[in-house]
XYZ file of C-alpha atoms in Angstrom:
752
model
C 269.612 138.465 31.678
C 269.702 141.644 33.706
C 272.233 143.529 35.599
C 269.900 143.901 38.567
C 268.978 141.274 41.390
C 265.923 139.832 40.544
C 263.503 139.253 43.580
C 263.053 135.456 44.296
C 260.055 133.526 43.131
C 257.191 134.029 45.486
C 258.027 136.928 46.914
C 254.952 139.518 46.868
C 255.456 142.361 44.271
C 254.423 145.917 44.931
C 255.861 149.274 43.541
C 258.954 148.794 46.064
C 260.408 145.894 44.334
C 258.497 145.917 40.876
C 261.840 147.085 39.294
C 263.340 143.788 40.145
C 260.402 141.531 39.328
C 261.475 138.742 36.731
C 259.018 139.405 34.326
C 260.671 137.185 31.812
C 260.094 133.995 33.738
C 256.262 134.668 34.929
C 255.676 130.816 35.013
C 252.191 131.500 33.290
C 250.721 132.702 30.227
C 247.520 134.922 29.245
C 244.478 132.575 28.266
C 243.743 133.620 24.835
C 246.150 130.917 23.391
C 247.787 127.762 24.365
C 251.660 127.163 24.958
C 253.876 124.115 24.368
C 257.519 123.660 24.952
C 259.204 120.945 22.728
C 262.234 119.164 22.863
C 263.864 119.273 19.338
C 265.290 115.903 19.448
C 262.364 113.730 18.932
C 259.742 116.473 18.932
C 258.788 115.624 22.466
C 256.355 117.949 24.408
C 258.110 118.880 27.703
C 255.788 121.541 29.167
C 252.412 123.010 28.473
C 250.140 125.619 29.440
C 247.418 124.255 31.704
C 244.569 125.309 29.518
C 246.176 123.134 26.546
C 243.613 119.975 27.545
C 240.741 122.186 26.432
C 242.395 122.215 23.004
C 244.572 118.992 22.595
C 242.369 116.651 25.029
C 242.047 115.565 28.665
C 244.727 115.864 31.226
C 248.086 117.248 31.199
C 249.714 113.900 31.078
C 247.794 113.490 27.900
C 250.338 116.011 26.414
C 253.515 115.920 28.304
C 255.996 113.432 27.466
C 254.224 112.806 23.814
C 255.232 113.609 20.363
C 254.112 116.810 18.698
C 252.585 114.957 15.887
C 250.689 112.729 18.760
C 249.657 116.220 20.414
C 249.030 118.407 17.255
C 248.002 115.785 14.569
C 250.554 114.697 11.963
C 249.650 118.110 9.376
C 249.980 120.410 12.192
C 252.974 118.857 13.464
C 254.627 119.013 9.896
C 253.931 122.820 9.640
C 255.409 123.366 13.089
C 258.704 121.454 12.363
C 259.132 122.956 8.756
C 259.275 126.357 10.583
C 261.731 125.376 13.019
C 263.925 123.911 10.318
C 263.258 126.925 7.824
C 265.665 129.365 9.080
C 268.162 130.032 11.785
C 265.570 132.862 13.022
C 262.279 131.089 12.432
C 260.264 133.804 14.101
C 260.446 135.401 10.575
C 258.205 132.679 9.183
C 255.490 133.430 11.753
C 252.718 132.682 11.924
C 251.945 129.438 10.260
C 248.264 128.326 9.791
C 247.139 124.940 11.094
C 244.192 122.837 11.830
C 244.049 121.136 15.306
C 241.364 118.311 15.838
C 239.167 116.422 13.503
C 235.502 116.641 12.561
C 233.235 118.822 14.770
C 236.391 119.651 17.037
C 238.554 121.105 14.216
C 239.848 124.408 14.876
C 241.884 126.665 12.608
C 244.905 128.256 14.661
C 247.576 130.404 14.205
C 250.918 128.936 15.217
C 254.005 130.939 16.414
C 257.273 129.402 16.907
C 260.364 130.596 18.768
C 263.406 129.569 20.570
C 263.837 130.844 24.286
C 267.030 132.873 24.696
C 269.882 130.563 26.087
C 270.554 130.966 29.621
C 274.045 130.174 29.505
C 276.506 129.442 26.752
C 276.457 125.721 28.038
C 272.554 125.616 27.691
C 271.319 121.841 27.734
C 268.639 122.531 25.031
C 267.878 122.850 22.420
C 263.718 123.560 22.941
C 261.552 125.520 20.924
C 258.172 127.109 21.876
C 255.027 126.508 20.050
C 252.180 129.108 20.661
C 248.740 128.547 19.295
C 246.039 131.073 19.048
C 242.391 130.859 17.405
C 242.954 132.317 13.917
C 240.056 135.018 14.382
C 239.408 137.975 12.173
C 240.921 138.814 8.785
C 243.551 136.339 7.894
C 246.982 137.793 8.145
C 248.715 139.918 5.400
C 245.577 139.474 3.117
C 245.817 142.112 0.471
C 242.519 144.090 1.721
C 243.125 143.370 5.332
C 246.645 144.493 6.073
C 248.849 144.748 3.014
C 247.014 147.926 1.791
C 246.894 149.589 5.122
C 250.777 148.645 5.693
C 251.391 149.983 2.287
C 249.524 152.997 2.754
C 251.174 153.843 6.116
C 254.657 153.149 4.622
C 253.928 155.791 1.960
C 252.492 158.289 4.437
C 255.649 157.961 6.555
C 258.044 158.463 3.621
C 256.143 161.726 2.395
C 256.517 163.029 5.966
C 259.595 165.605 6.279
C 259.223 166.252 10.020
C 259.402 164.258 13.358
C 255.913 165.629 14.423
C 254.279 164.647 11.123
C 255.879 161.139 11.791
C 254.438 160.826 15.307
C 251.053 161.826 13.946
C 250.823 159.267 10.852
C 252.136 156.482 13.126
C 249.485 156.874 15.479
C 246.635 157.262 13.032
C 247.694 154.175 11.096
C 248.347 151.807 13.688
C 244.590 152.930 15.115
C 243.441 152.162 11.740
C 244.905 148.882 11.529
C 244.399 147.422 15.173
C 241.194 149.131 15.914
C 242.130 150.352 19.558
C 240.282 152.892 20.939
C 243.282 155.254 21.512
C 246.732 155.013 20.002
C 249.625 157.135 21.487
C 253.239 157.692 20.490
C 255.301 157.772 23.492
C 258.850 159.571 23.496
C 261.281 158.968 26.249
C 263.747 161.660 27.519
C 267.202 160.934 28.803
C 265.840 159.639 32.003
C 263.083 157.506 30.441
C 260.376 159.704 31.616
C 257.813 159.652 28.842
C 255.548 162.408 27.053
C 252.790 161.486 24.683
C 253.673 163.345 21.281
C 251.089 162.225 19.235
C 247.495 160.495 19.940
C 244.575 159.062 17.615
C 241.519 158.691 19.737
C 237.772 158.180 19.837
C 236.376 161.529 19.851
C 234.621 160.912 23.434
C 238.080 160.434 25.053
C 240.035 163.049 26.931
C 243.229 163.956 25.004
C 246.444 162.893 26.691
C 248.759 164.452 24.002
C 251.400 166.381 25.901
C 251.178 164.549 29.322
C 254.198 163.094 30.620
C 254.677 159.972 32.754
C 257.520 158.813 35.110
C 260.377 156.278 34.327
C 258.909 154.270 37.077
C 255.868 153.464 35.123
C 258.257 151.102 33.029
C 260.860 149.789 35.174
C 264.306 148.845 33.549
C 263.798 145.240 33.193
C 260.484 146.011 31.219
C 262.560 148.555 29.114
C 265.092 145.549 28.406
C 262.186 143.337 27.479
C 260.682 145.752 25.189
C 264.308 146.046 23.244
C 264.228 142.219 22.521
C 260.480 141.803 21.640
C 258.891 144.570 19.640
C 255.401 144.034 20.445
C 253.241 143.169 23.656
C 249.476 142.312 23.748
C 247.203 142.113 26.748
C 243.810 141.413 25.182
C 242.220 141.405 28.566
C 243.652 143.296 31.734
C 241.218 140.965 33.871
C 242.672 137.899 32.584
C 243.286 134.939 35.217
C 246.949 133.688 34.486
C 247.226 130.365 33.184
C 250.053 128.514 34.582
C 252.931 126.533 32.694
C 253.142 123.053 33.594
C 255.604 122.218 34.754
C 256.978 125.640 35.984
C 260.852 124.639 35.370
C 261.845 123.452 31.922
C 262.840 119.974 32.428
C 265.970 119.963 30.752
C 267.894 122.722 32.198
C 265.818 122.905 35.609
C 265.199 126.409 35.394
C 262.035 128.489 35.011
C 261.130 128.887 31.315
C 262.109 132.097 29.949
C 259.228 133.691 27.818
C 261.176 136.838 26.504
C 259.843 136.146 22.924
C 256.571 134.709 23.831
C 253.364 136.311 22.520
C 251.046 134.853 25.278
C 253.771 136.108 28.186
C 251.824 136.767 31.298
C 252.587 140.333 32.491
C 252.962 141.868 35.970
C 249.935 142.251 37.923
C 251.203 145.580 38.973
C 250.899 146.592 35.516
C 247.325 145.073 34.809
C 246.225 146.995 38.119
C 247.974 150.180 36.611
C 245.822 149.817 33.486
C 242.855 149.063 35.259
C 243.124 152.169 37.278
C 243.404 154.013 33.838
C 239.952 152.402 32.869
C 241.843 150.362 30.199
C 240.500 147.092 29.226
C 243.146 146.065 26.713
C 246.245 147.098 25.967
C 249.100 146.669 23.010
C 252.570 148.378 22.935
C 254.824 148.469 19.910
C 258.712 149.182 20.386
C 260.523 152.337 18.667
C 264.291 151.409 18.646
C 267.024 153.608 17.917
C 270.477 152.066 17.514
C 268.986 148.955 19.272
C 267.986 151.124 22.246
C 264.419 151.761 23.379
C 263.700 155.236 21.937
C 259.791 155.545 22.778
C 256.921 152.961 21.911
C 253.279 153.013 20.103
C 250.915 152.350 23.185
C 247.334 151.243 22.349
C 244.738 151.471 24.867
C 241.054 150.114 24.719
C 238.258 150.890 26.784
C 234.995 149.267 25.689
C 235.960 145.873 26.468
C 238.542 142.761 25.468
C 240.466 143.363 22.272
C 242.461 140.917 20.553
C 243.846 141.709 17.206
C 244.945 138.631 15.268
C 248.329 137.665 15.008
C 248.505 138.948 11.555
C 247.511 142.464 12.359
C 249.936 142.287 15.313
C 252.438 141.215 12.919
C 251.692 144.082 10.254
C 251.831 146.349 13.480
C 255.250 145.203 14.287
C 256.270 145.716 10.878
C 254.906 149.309 10.891
C 256.921 149.901 14.176
C 260.083 148.715 12.418
C 259.351 151.055 9.687
C 258.612 153.757 11.873
C 261.776 153.257 13.655
C 263.824 153.312 10.492
C 262.246 156.472 9.517
C 262.689 158.192 12.816
C 266.475 157.512 12.774
C 266.698 158.709 9.184
C 264.567 161.853 9.935
C 266.892 162.394 13.034
C 269.923 162.078 10.919
C 268.511 164.264 8.326
C 267.873 167.075 10.999
C 271.308 166.675 12.187
C 272.830 166.731 8.704
C 271.011 169.937 8.318
C 272.124 171.417 11.549
C 275.907 170.084 11.051
C 275.762 172.247 7.683
C 274.436 175.078 9.590
C 276.794 174.643 12.329
C 279.699 174.289 9.847
C 279.216 177.597 8.405
C 279.060 179.273 11.914
C 282.154 177.182 12.948
C 284.137 178.538 9.689
C 283.493 182.092 10.561
C 284.477 181.590 14.270
C 287.693 179.693 13.055
C 288.444 182.692 10.576
C 287.928 185.077 13.433
C 290.388 183.013 15.728
C 293.122 182.990 13.310
C 293.044 186.956 13.057
C 296.126 187.608 15.151
C 295.997 191.220 15.518
C 292.904 190.690 17.681
C 292.950 188.957 21.078
C 291.400 185.633 21.009
C 288.638 186.392 23.497
C 287.685 189.587 21.544
C 287.823 188.041 18.387
C 285.466 185.241 19.326
C 282.685 187.629 21.137
C 282.781 190.627 18.797
C 279.935 188.954 16.915
C 277.030 186.591 17.826
C 278.289 183.481 16.230
C 279.019 181.831 19.575
C 275.359 181.934 20.456
C 274.505 180.663 17.243
C 276.879 177.644 17.421
C 275.403 176.932 20.594
C 271.982 178.426 21.370
C 272.143 180.190 24.931
C 271.454 183.198 26.576
C 274.995 184.197 27.065
C 278.768 183.069 26.684
C 281.858 183.650 28.674
C 285.264 183.366 27.114
C 288.605 183.551 28.684
C 291.796 182.991 26.751
C 295.412 184.323 26.979
C 294.428 185.800 30.364
C 291.608 187.854 28.838
C 287.998 187.804 29.733
C 284.995 188.829 27.242
C 281.402 187.927 27.176
C 278.515 188.115 24.819
C 274.681 188.185 25.185
C 272.955 187.947 28.791
C 275.548 186.902 31.386
C 275.746 187.304 35.066
C 277.799 189.868 36.884
C 281.668 190.108 36.467
C 282.517 188.297 39.755
C 280.056 185.267 38.611
C 281.709 185.372 35.108
C 285.018 185.005 36.522
C 284.074 181.947 38.999
C 282.494 180.280 35.571
C 285.745 180.793 33.942
C 287.927 179.326 36.944
C 285.543 176.292 36.952
C 285.503 175.991 33.321
C 289.321 176.034 32.752
C 289.713 173.125 34.978
C 287.322 170.698 33.165
C 289.926 168.816 31.332
C 289.745 167.697 27.785
C 285.987 166.990 27.246
C 282.858 169.237 27.096
C 280.599 169.345 30.006
C 276.579 170.072 29.010
C 274.362 170.023 32.074
C 270.681 171.730 32.552
C 271.502 171.449 36.233
C 274.356 173.472 36.884
C 273.627 173.203 40.806
C 273.996 169.446 40.563
C 277.097 169.335 38.868
C 280.319 168.426 41.153
C 282.425 171.545 42.222
C 280.409 173.886 39.827
C 279.745 177.589 41.387
C 276.455 178.895 42.529
C 275.539 181.534 40.102
C 272.169 183.244 40.714
C 269.828 182.920 37.697
C 272.209 180.439 35.960
C 270.925 176.919 35.482
C 272.511 175.475 32.517
C 276.123 175.386 30.962
C 277.895 174.073 27.801
C 281.686 174.400 28.744
C 285.173 173.261 27.807
C 288.662 174.095 28.680
C 291.384 175.426 26.777
C 294.917 174.499 26.819
C 296.231 177.791 27.993
C 294.036 177.294 31.091
C 291.162 179.501 29.421
C 287.653 178.352 28.807
C 284.472 178.771 26.760
C 281.259 178.634 29.069
C 277.730 179.021 27.425
C 275.127 179.804 30.088
C 271.175 179.192 30.146
C 268.936 180.982 32.573
C 266.806 179.291 34.898
C 263.258 178.310 33.407
C 260.677 177.420 35.730
C 258.797 174.705 33.615
C 255.441 173.456 33.958
C 255.168 169.626 33.276
C 251.608 168.090 33.004
C 252.030 164.589 34.364
C 249.536 161.913 33.742
C 248.464 161.874 37.841
C 250.924 162.476 40.502
C 253.946 160.774 39.498
C 255.028 160.613 43.490
C 251.544 159.252 44.310
C 252.167 155.443 45.196
C 249.300 154.251 47.377
C 248.956 151.808 50.061
C 246.763 148.655 49.106
C 245.432 146.871 52.312
C 244.932 143.139 51.487
C 245.039 139.835 53.035
C 248.481 139.199 54.453
C 249.551 142.879 54.796
C 250.141 146.071 53.051
C 251.670 146.783 49.775
C 252.528 149.716 47.618
C 250.342 150.004 44.528
C 250.249 152.337 41.284
C 248.607 156.078 41.738
C 244.918 155.918 41.706
C 244.464 158.750 39.721
C 245.731 159.938 36.389
C 244.007 162.874 35.993
C 246.145 165.958 34.984
C 248.783 166.803 37.855
C 250.799 169.797 37.222
C 254.430 170.301 38.559
C 256.711 173.307 38.613
C 260.293 172.313 37.992
C 263.132 174.648 39.249
C 266.768 174.772 39.148
C 266.830 173.829 35.546
C 267.324 175.546 32.262
C 266.049 174.334 29.025
C 267.936 171.166 28.196
C 270.625 171.012 25.693
C 270.618 168.602 22.362
C 273.465 166.428 22.052
C 274.649 168.451 18.681
C 275.168 171.365 21.189
C 277.796 169.452 23.113
C 278.994 168.421 19.644
C 279.492 171.763 18.214
C 281.197 173.045 21.221
C 283.637 170.104 20.893
C 284.399 170.918 17.167
C 284.914 174.376 18.246
C 287.133 173.389 21.018
C 289.576 171.481 18.503
C 289.947 174.442 16.296
C 290.447 177.016 19.171
C 293.591 174.477 20.286
C 294.679 175.033 16.786
C 294.405 178.976 17.047
C 296.394 178.868 20.214
C 299.067 177.133 18.709
C 299.343 179.547 16.032
C 299.261 182.442 18.716
C 302.096 180.770 20.429
C 300.103 179.837 23.438
C 301.230 176.754 25.538
C 304.407 176.405 23.757
C 304.913 172.618 25.061
C 301.244 171.645 24.580
C 301.431 172.845 20.929
C 304.793 171.493 20.138
C 303.290 167.938 21.259
C 300.437 168.491 18.882
C 302.974 169.482 16.214
C 305.101 166.561 16.821
C 302.213 164.041 16.629
C 301.178 165.251 13.501
C 304.167 165.225 11.776
C 304.866 161.331 12.718
C 303.475 159.286 9.912
C 299.851 158.131 10.659
C 301.047 154.556 8.809
C 304.044 153.115 7.555
C 304.536 151.639 3.897
C 303.453 148.294 3.287
C 306.167 146.472 0.975
C 305.357 143.083 0.150
C 307.964 140.524 1.664
C 308.999 143.130 4.332
C 307.446 144.519 7.465
C 307.913 148.225 8.679
C 306.960 149.080 12.360
C 307.877 151.936 14.602
C 307.463 153.319 18.053
C 308.024 156.740 19.826
C 308.217 157.187 23.517
C 308.441 160.766 24.957
C 310.836 161.213 27.883
C 308.299 161.650 30.713
C 309.647 165.088 31.669
C 306.935 167.107 30.291
C 309.215 168.463 27.578
C 308.879 167.633 23.831
C 312.084 166.562 22.191
C 312.682 166.582 18.474
C 312.809 162.935 17.748
C 311.083 161.842 14.671
C 310.989 158.952 12.118
C 309.571 158.353 8.696
C 309.184 156.059 5.781
C 307.967 156.392 2.270
C 308.303 154.333 -0.871
C 310.488 156.215 -3.624
C 309.212 156.830 -7.194
C 311.594 153.836 -8.261
C 310.020 151.477 -5.992
C 312.798 151.331 -3.074
C 311.819 151.940 0.311
C 313.497 154.801 2.289
C 313.378 154.678 6.266
C 314.696 157.869 8.263
C 315.299 158.381 11.896
C 316.374 161.874 13.306
C 316.916 163.657 16.799
C 316.879 167.479 16.773
C 318.627 169.023 19.891
C 316.616 171.011 22.353
C 313.127 170.628 23.636
C 309.863 172.479 23.144
C 308.346 174.354 20.203
C 311.457 175.437 18.510
C 312.764 171.504 18.349
C 309.422 170.638 17.025
C 309.454 173.141 14.592
C 313.055 172.462 13.461
C 311.981 168.662 13.371
C 309.152 169.402 10.982
C 311.261 171.475 8.607
C 314.025 168.871 8.546
C 311.839 166.111 7.941
C 309.967 167.780 5.133
C 313.386 168.655 3.634
C 314.516 164.973 3.745
C 311.153 164.023 1.960
C 311.752 166.597 -0.568
C 315.226 165.827 -1.585
C 314.109 162.145 -1.750
C 311.842 162.648 -4.758
C 314.503 162.165 -7.248
C 315.675 159.056 -5.529
C 319.062 160.572 -4.593
C 321.347 158.440 -2.565
C 321.233 158.515 1.020
C 324.398 160.273 1.188
C 323.605 163.033 -1.137
C 320.065 163.553 0.755
C 321.924 164.134 3.974
C 324.498 166.540 2.489
C 321.643 168.528 0.669
C 319.583 168.638 4.155
C 322.900 169.621 6.000
C 323.380 172.786 3.530
C 319.782 173.731 3.833
C 319.917 173.506 7.744
C 322.879 175.778 8.018
C 321.058 178.295 5.642
C 317.341 178.350 7.326
C 318.217 176.929 10.885
C 321.433 178.488 11.658
C 322.834 177.224 15.112
C 320.225 174.110 15.215
C 321.893 170.711 15.523
C 320.616 167.376 14.801
C 321.460 163.535 14.310
C 320.051 161.764 11.089
C 320.208 158.350 10.133
C 318.879 157.557 6.456
C 318.543 153.831 5.134
C 317.175 152.985 1.379
C 315.918 149.484 0.805
C 315.823 147.704 -2.663
C 313.063 145.430 -1.822
C 313.742 143.095 -4.798
C 317.576 142.541 -3.665
C 317.387 143.049 -0.035
C 320.351 145.519 -0.546
C 320.295 148.455 1.868
C 322.348 151.722 1.417
C 322.691 153.728 4.648
C 324.320 157.199 5.858
C 324.093 158.991 8.913
C 325.067 162.554 10.216
C 326.149 162.315 13.934
C 323.654 159.229 14.828
C 323.910 155.711 15.846
C 324.551 153.329 13.312
C 322.295 150.577 12.040
C 321.585 147.766 14.396
C 321.145 144.477 12.287
C 319.945 141.180 13.659
C 320.585 138.170 11.580
C 318.068 135.341 11.207
C 320.272 133.084 13.655
C 319.791 135.797 16.354
C 323.301 137.087 16.163
C 322.904 141.047 16.353
C 325.773 143.662 15.600
C 326.090 147.415 15.290
C 327.199 148.693 11.746
C 330.371 150.438 11.896
C 330.145 154.289 12.771
C 330.757 156.423 9.805
C 332.185 159.179 11.444
C 329.912 161.984 10.086
C 329.294 165.397 11.887
C 325.748 166.425 13.021
C 323.371 168.169 10.809
C 324.167 172.062 11.424
C 327.900 171.030 11.243
C 327.749 168.607 8.250
C 329.855 170.021 5.190
C 329.463 168.162 2.098
C 328.268 164.469 1.846
C 328.871 162.008 4.361
C 330.176 158.443 3.801
C 327.589 155.604 3.123
C 327.596 151.907 3.088
C 325.816 149.033 2.203
C 324.567 145.810 3.580
C 322.311 142.879 2.577
C 319.333 141.661 4.461
C 318.392 137.879 3.978
C 315.038 136.277 4.737
C 314.614 136.528 8.667
C 317.041 139.450 9.036
C 315.873 142.708 10.766
C 317.457 146.340 10.844
C 316.952 148.726 13.613
C 317.100 152.350 13.352
C 317.102 154.251 17.052
C 317.786 157.183 18.777
C 320.106 157.335 21.738
C 317.382 158.100 24.113
C 316.336 154.375 24.113
C 319.716 153.140 25.114
C 321.810 155.560 27.175
C 321.995 155.838 30.574
C 323.084 159.025 32.910
C 326.594 158.701 33.997
C 327.374 155.778 31.512
C 329.285 155.745 28.316
C 327.770 155.183 24.954
C 329.901 152.441 24.045
C 328.715 150.295 27.185
C 325.000 151.365 26.266
C 325.658 150.052 22.893
C 327.133 146.432 23.999
C 324.131 146.125 26.538
C 321.664 146.632 23.244
C 323.196 143.906 21.448
C 322.768 141.670 24.311
C 319.185 142.411 24.937
C 318.065 142.965 21.711
C 316.763 139.231 21.173
C 314.459 138.611 17.897
C 312.675 141.804 17.002
C 309.288 141.708 15.296
C 306.724 143.959 13.954
C 304.117 144.288 16.567
C 306.472 143.888 19.379
C 308.275 147.250 19.796
C 306.661 147.801 22.993
C 308.346 144.748 24.828
C 311.749 145.422 22.798
C 311.771 149.238 24.037
C 311.454 147.923 27.391
C 314.114 145.657 27.084
C 316.338 148.240 25.562
C 315.645 150.609 28.314
C 315.977 148.290 31.271
C 315.789 149.194 34.901
C 317.726 152.040 36.384
C 317.940 155.691 35.534
C 317.365 156.195 31.907
C 317.593 158.895 29.549
C 316.085 162.288 29.972
C 315.530 162.366 26.067
C 312.763 160.915 24.033
C 313.237 157.645 22.437
C 312.550 156.388 18.872
C 312.762 152.982 17.274
C 312.311 151.999 13.624
C 312.152 148.213 12.622
C 312.564 146.836 9.301
C 312.201 142.945 8.725
C 312.235 140.708 5.963
C 309.965 137.576 5.872
């Protein structure tokens, strides 16, 4: 159930080990109701709470081992079994209403049914849990008692347009519905410290609004429980736990998991915590965002025990679900508004970065847009060897230290409000928070925030554990005072929102493009260009499969390999593989122009040889001195006829359905850049099960070896290629030993 080691049963619990207390298997329940564990097969009662005899008859033995109709009576058992059978998640049908006993002993009860979470996939169950509570108070979900209140609450939540307004409305409506003396909305920070952001209370109670509580008040396994079970009630903090008999569930031999039980007994440390606060009854409602605990509605009662009926609790849970959804919607609405604002700022910064008449660092800092994008006291920009600043920044030497650190951050964005705790970060007097990212040219952008000595008002000293002396030794107990305790926090800035890091990441992606346009970091920019020119997807043609793979040489240089595939206007499929000589940005740029030229000349469905002839003439005109090899094949999907031509490229490698493989004969055409006129072309037919490969020589050639030997080896190793298996095929074709220093590209066409 958890990712931490739970303490063994029977070990005393104190504040040193309460975070490992197995609260999901307490072995006991609260005495406000009764619990039965029933085996579904035969509806036999396997376990019961020890107090069940007060309702169901004398002696536990009179309950255990008997059928549910015998224990509850036929009508009540029928209601329970109908709930179990109704839905996969029968908790949505809770509560049922039953009468237990007859005559003067007849009692009307709310009945709540759930299944315990399975401990393992091989859990021997199934069993289900039946909980019975006296049906006190207004009946659940009657129009006057709950529906009107819930309807009004939902309407108020929907009319509210701010987070603070949502908190206030939720606190007010939950108190009105449940009758607790104090209802607080409690929000967690990233470390699960809590803050009271709204409350509704009795007029004579001191306010808790704005107080903070440490994460240790709600340990991790308790937070995990709140994520699974939305609501928890302690009707009397002085209750005596009622044991479940027997403790272990007989079918599995494990303690009964009470995660979903409304009567689950709670940690004695928590009850001690509440008593110290003067609280006599407590209820909590989870607030979730994306399935994670975001906060809670905490209800306290001081005048004595307080037990809202199950119907009222169900209505409160519904409010918690509605508030969670409304909070998520409001957060998303706020994020959308911020995103729109940030998009406008980002557009101005992108425009500034494209002004090639101004150095990039100066272009970004000549206005306050960087500080509008990520609110900060100042910003340091290092780009192209220049350093520029805007706003309030430290001295020049400190700015250079920040720039040096930021330039080594890799591809991500770092956002911290505690710079001194960041590994490898420079110590800069007065600066406590940064958002920073590195640029590909060795530059960086670093936003800085000053240290802010914050005053945090805690509900009692968060470090104030006390020793409790009792028979058998000394243990650590909760703090004894919850009076206002003020702490001054140093070494931190105002925290950053997640959207600040997101805005910085968006800017970084645009600045990478700006650096490319400015000619910075030629190899990195060429890689980006090459990736964008390769097609994100290949055409899908019924009865045929097309797949491709590109592997860089691993030398740190970018070659001019490329591949393409597109369906022509007449329905034929065109496939191309090319290899531009050279490396770096010139090769990548030439690759892009040739790829686009091939696409343009294919628009009128010209034959492959004609397309290559036109590309050759264009290359001699716009790319003088640039050489490239190029193979082009055009398939008629209906007939399987492939017309192909090449300019200085390897011929197609054809693998027949029977596994035989052979290269098509070379057509002897010169390279693009030397090609004059249209090259020769040839046709072939692919039958069902056949495959055709277009590849670059970097995939098969080896240093010091003739290309003929490499081609013969490829025929021996090609096997039966298939779409989705090109990684293995490329590995087979490359083989062991010293390979080529060139990129490798492979394009596969197979017929079903």
